[in-house]
Short mmCIF file of N, CA and C in Angstrom, two decimals:
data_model
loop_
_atom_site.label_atom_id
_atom_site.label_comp_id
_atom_site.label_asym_id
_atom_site.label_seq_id
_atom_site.Cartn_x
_atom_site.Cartn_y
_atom_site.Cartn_z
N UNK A 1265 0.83 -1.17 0.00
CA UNK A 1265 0.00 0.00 0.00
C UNK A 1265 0.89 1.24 0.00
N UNK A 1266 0.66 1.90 -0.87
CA UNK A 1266 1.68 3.56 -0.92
C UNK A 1266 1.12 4.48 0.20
N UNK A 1267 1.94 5.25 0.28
CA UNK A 1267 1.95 6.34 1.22
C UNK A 1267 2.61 7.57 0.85
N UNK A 1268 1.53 8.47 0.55
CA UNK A 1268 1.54 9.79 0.06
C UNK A 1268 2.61 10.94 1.28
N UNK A 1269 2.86 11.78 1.30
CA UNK A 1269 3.64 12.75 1.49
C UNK A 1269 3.07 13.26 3.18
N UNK A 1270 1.79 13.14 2.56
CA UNK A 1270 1.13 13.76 4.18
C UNK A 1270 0.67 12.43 5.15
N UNK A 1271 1.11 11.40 4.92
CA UNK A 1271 1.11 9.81 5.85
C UNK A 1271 -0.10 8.91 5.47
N UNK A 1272 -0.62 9.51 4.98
CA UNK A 1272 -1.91 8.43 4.39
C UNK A 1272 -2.06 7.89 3.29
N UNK A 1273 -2.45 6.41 3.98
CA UNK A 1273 -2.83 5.49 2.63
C UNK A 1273 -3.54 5.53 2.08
N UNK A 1274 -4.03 4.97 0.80
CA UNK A 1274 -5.08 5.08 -0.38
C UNK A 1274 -6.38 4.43 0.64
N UNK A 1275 -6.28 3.51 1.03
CA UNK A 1275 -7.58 3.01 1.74
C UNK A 1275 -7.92 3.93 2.27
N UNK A 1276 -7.22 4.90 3.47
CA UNK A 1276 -7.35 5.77 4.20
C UNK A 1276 -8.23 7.07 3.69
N UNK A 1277 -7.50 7.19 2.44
CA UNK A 1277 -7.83 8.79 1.39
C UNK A 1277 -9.48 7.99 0.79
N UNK A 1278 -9.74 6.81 0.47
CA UNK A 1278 -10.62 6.51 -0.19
C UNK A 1278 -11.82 6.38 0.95
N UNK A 1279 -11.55 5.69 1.97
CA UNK A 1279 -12.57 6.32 3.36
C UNK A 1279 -13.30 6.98 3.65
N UNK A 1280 -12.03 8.12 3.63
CA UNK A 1280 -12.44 9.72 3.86
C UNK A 1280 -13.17 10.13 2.83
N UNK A 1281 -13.08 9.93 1.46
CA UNK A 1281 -14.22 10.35 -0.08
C UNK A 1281 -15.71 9.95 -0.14
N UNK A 1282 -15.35 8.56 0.97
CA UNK A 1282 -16.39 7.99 1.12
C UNK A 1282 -17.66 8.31 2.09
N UNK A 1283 -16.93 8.86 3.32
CA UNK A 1283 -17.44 9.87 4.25
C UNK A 1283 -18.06 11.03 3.74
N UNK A 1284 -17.10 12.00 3.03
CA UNK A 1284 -17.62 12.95 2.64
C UNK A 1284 -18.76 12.75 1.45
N UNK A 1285 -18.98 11.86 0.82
CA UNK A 1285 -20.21 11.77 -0.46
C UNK A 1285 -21.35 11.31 0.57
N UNK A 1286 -20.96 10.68 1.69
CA UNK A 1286 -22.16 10.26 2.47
C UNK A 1286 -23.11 11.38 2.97
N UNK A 1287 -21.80 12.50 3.76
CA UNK A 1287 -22.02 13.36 4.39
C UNK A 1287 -23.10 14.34 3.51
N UNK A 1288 -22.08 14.38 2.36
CA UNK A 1288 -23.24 15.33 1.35
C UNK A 1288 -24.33 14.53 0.78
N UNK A 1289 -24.88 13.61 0.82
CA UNK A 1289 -26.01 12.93 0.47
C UNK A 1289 -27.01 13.52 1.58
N UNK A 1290 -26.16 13.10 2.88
CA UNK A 1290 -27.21 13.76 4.17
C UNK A 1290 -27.55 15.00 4.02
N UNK A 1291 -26.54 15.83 3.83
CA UNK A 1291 -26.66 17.09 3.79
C UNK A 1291 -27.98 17.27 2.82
N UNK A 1292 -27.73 17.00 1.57
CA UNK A 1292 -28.77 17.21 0.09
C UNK A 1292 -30.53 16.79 1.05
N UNK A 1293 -30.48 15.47 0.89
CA UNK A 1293 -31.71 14.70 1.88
C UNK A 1293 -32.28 15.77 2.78
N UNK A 1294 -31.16 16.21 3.97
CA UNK A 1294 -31.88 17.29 4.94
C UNK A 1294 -32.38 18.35 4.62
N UNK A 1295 -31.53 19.31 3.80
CA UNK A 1295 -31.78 20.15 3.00
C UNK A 1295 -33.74 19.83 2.29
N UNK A 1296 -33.77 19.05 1.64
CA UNK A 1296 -34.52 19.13 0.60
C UNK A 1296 -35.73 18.85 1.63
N UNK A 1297 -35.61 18.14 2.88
CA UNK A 1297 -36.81 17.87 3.92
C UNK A 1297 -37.29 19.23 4.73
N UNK A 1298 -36.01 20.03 4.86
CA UNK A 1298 -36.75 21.62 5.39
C UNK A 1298 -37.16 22.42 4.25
N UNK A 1299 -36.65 22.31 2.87
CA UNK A 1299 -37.72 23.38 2.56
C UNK A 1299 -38.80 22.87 1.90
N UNK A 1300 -38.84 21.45 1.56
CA UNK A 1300 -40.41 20.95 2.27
C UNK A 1300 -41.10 21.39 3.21
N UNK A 1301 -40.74 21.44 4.13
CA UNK A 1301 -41.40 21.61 5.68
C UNK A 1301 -41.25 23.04 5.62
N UNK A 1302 -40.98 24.18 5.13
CA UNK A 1302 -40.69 25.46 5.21
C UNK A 1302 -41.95 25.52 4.16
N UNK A 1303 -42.02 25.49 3.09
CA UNK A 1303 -42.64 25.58 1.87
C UNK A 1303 -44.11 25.37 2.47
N UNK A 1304 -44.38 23.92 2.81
CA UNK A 1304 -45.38 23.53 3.26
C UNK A 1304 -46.01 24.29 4.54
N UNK A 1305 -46.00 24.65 5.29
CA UNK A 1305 -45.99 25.54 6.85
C UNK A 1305 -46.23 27.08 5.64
N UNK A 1306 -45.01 27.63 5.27
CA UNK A 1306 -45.45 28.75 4.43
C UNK A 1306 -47.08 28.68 4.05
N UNK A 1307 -47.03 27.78 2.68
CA UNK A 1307 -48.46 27.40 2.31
C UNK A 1307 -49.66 27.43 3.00
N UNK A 1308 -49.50 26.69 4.44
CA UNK A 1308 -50.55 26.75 5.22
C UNK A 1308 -50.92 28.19 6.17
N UNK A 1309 -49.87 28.62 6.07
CA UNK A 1309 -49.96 29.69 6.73
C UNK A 1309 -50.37 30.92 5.53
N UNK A 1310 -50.55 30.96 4.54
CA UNK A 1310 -50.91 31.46 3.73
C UNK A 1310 -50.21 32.84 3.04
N UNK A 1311 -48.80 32.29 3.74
CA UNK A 1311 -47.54 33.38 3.01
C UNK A 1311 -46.73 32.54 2.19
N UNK A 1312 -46.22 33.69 1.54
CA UNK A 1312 -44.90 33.20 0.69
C UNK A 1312 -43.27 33.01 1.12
N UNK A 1313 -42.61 32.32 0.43
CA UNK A 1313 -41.16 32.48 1.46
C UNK A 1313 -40.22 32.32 -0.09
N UNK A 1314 -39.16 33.12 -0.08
CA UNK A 1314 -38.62 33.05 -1.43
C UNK A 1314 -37.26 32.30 -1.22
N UNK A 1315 -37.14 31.50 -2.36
CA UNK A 1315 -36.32 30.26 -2.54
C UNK A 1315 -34.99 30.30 -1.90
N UNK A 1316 -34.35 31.51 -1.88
CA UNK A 1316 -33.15 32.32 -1.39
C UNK A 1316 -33.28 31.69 0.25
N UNK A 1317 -34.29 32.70 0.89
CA UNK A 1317 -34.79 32.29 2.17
C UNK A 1317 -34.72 30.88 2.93
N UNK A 1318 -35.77 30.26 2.24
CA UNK A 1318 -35.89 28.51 2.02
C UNK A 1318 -34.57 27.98 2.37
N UNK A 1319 -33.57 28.18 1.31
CA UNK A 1319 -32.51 27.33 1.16
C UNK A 1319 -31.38 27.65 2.10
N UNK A 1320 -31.56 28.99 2.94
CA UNK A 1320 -30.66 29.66 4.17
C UNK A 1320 -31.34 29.13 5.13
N UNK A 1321 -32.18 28.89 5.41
CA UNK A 1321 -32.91 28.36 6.29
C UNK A 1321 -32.38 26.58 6.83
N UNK A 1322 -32.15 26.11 5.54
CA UNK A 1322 -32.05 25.04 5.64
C UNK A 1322 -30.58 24.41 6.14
N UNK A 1323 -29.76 25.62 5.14
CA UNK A 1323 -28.62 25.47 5.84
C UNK A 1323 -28.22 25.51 7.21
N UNK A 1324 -28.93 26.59 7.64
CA UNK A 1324 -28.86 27.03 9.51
C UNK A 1324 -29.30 25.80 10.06
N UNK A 1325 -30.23 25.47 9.98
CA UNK A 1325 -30.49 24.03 10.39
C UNK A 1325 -29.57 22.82 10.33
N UNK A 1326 -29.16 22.73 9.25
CA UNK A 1326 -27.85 21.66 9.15
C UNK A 1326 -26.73 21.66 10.05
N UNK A 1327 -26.58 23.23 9.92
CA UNK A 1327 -25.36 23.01 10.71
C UNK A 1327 -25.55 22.80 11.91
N UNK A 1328 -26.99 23.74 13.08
CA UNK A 1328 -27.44 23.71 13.98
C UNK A 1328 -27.42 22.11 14.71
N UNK A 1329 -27.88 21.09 13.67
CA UNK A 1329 -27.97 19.85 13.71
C UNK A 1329 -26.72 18.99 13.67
N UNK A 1330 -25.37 19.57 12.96
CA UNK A 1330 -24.28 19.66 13.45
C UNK A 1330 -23.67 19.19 14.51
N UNK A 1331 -24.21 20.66 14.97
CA UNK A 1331 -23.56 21.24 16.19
C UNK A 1331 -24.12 20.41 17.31
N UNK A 1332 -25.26 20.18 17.03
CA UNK A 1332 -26.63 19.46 18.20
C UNK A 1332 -25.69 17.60 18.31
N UNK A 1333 -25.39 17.40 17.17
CA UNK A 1333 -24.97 15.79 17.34
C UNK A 1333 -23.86 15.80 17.90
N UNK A 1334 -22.63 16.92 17.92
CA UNK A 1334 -21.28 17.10 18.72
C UNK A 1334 -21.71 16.79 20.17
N UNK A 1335 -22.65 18.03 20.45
CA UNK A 1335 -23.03 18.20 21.66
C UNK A 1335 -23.44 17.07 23.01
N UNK A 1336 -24.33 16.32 21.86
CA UNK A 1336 -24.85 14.50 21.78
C UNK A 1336 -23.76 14.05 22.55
N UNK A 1337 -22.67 13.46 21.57
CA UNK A 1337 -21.85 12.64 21.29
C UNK A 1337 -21.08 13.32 23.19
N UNK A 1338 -20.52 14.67 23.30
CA UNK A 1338 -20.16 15.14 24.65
C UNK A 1338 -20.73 14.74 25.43
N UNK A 1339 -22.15 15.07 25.76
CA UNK A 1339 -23.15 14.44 26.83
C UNK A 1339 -22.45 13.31 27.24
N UNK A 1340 -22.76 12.36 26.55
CA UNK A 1340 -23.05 10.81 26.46
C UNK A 1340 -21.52 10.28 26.71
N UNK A 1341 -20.31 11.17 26.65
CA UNK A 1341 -19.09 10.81 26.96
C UNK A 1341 -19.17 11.02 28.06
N UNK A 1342 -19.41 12.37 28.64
CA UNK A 1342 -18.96 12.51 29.85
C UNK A 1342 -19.88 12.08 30.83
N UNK A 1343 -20.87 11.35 30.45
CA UNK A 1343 -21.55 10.24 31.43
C UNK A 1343 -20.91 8.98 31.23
N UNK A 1344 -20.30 8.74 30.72
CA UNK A 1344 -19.46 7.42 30.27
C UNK A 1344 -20.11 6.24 29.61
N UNK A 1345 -20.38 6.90 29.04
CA UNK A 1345 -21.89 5.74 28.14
C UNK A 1345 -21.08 6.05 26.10
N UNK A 1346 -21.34 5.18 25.76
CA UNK A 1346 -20.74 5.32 24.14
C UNK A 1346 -22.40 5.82 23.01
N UNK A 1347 -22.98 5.46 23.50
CA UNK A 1347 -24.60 5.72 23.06
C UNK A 1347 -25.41 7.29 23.22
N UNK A 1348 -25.95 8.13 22.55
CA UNK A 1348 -26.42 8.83 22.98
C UNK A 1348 -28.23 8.52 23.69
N UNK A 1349 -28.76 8.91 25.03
CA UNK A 1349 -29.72 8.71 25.39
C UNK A 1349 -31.05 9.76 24.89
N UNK A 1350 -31.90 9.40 25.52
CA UNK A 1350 -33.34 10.62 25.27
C UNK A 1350 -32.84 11.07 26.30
N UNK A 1351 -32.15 11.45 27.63
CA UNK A 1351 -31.93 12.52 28.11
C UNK A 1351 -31.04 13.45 27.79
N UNK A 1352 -29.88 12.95 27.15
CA UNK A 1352 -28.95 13.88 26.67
C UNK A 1352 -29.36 14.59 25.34
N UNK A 1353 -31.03 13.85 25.03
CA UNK A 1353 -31.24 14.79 23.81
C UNK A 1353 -31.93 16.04 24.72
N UNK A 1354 -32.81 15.47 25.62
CA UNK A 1354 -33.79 16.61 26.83
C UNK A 1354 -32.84 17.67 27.67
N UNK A 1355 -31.34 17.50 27.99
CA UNK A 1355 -30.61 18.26 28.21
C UNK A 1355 -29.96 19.10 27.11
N UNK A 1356 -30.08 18.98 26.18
CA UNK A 1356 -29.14 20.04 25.05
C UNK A 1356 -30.38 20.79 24.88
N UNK A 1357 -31.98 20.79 24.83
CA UNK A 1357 -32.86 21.60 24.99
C UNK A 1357 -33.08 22.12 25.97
N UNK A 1358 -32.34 22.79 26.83
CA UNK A 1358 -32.52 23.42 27.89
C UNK A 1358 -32.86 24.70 28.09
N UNK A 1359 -32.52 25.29 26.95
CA UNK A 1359 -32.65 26.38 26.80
C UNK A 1359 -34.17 27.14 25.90
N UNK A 1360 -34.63 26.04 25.44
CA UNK A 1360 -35.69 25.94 25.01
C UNK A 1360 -36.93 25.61 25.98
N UNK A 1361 -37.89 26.25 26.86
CA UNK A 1361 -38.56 25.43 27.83
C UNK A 1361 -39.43 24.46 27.25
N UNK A 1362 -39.73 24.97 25.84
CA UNK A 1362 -40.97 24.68 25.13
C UNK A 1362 -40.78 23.16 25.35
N UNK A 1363 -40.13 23.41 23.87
CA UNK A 1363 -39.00 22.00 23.30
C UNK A 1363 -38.44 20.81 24.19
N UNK A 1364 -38.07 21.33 25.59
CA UNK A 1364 -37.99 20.45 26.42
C UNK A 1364 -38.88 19.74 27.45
N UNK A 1365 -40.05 20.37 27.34
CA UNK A 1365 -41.41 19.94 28.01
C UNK A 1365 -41.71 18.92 27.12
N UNK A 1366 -41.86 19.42 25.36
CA UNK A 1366 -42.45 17.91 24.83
C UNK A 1366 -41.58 17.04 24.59
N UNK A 1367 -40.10 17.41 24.57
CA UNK A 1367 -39.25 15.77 24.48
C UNK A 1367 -39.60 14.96 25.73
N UNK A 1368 -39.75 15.73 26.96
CA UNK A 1368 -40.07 15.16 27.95
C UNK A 1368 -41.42 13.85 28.05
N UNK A 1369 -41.98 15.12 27.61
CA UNK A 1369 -43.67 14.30 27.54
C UNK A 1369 -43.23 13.08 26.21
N UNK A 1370 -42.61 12.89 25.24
CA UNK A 1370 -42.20 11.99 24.37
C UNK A 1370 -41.82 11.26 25.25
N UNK A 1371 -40.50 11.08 25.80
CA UNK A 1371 -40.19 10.23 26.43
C UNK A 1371 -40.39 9.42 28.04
N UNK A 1372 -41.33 10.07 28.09
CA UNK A 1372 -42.45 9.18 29.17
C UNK A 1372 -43.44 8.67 29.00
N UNK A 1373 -44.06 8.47 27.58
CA UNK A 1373 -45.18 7.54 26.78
C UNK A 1373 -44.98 6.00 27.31
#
């Protein structure tokens, strides 16, 4: 197996290509589910939202969602657990009272 300049092998480099086409599949998928859900909500609400909008929207969300699975992944370490739980999702909404009343009420069904 060769080894390029910066220490990595082809399996290694081909991995990583593989990650990233995944990543952007997710990305595309999520994307295309909020401005569904933007579009649709618009509609019902009986305004318009222009495509520009929509598609910033969606991004903020992505990354937000990002940021939200880092956050996850911390929780759930520093309880010493490898899994993320429904509480460590009910604690990263904390700041939300709303949001954290109904994950709550979700996860006591």
């Amino acid at each position: 197996m060769e080894v390029d300049e910066d220490n990595r092998s082809d399996f290694e480099k081909e991995e990583e290509e593989e990650d990233d086409s995944v990543s952007d599949l997710l990305r595309d998928r999520f994307r295309l589910s909020a401005i569904s859900i933007a579009e649709s909500e618009a509609k019902r609400s009986g305004m318009e939202i222009s495509p520009p909008i929509v598609a910033c929207i969606a991004d903020l969300a992505f990354k937000y969602i990002g940021q939200l699975a880092k956050d996850l992944e911390l929780f759930a370490h520093h309880a010493g657990r490898k899994s993320v739980t429904m509480t460590d999702v009910i604690v990263s909404a904390h700041r939300n009272e709303h949001l954290a009343a109904s994950l709550r009420s979700i996860s006591y069904r």
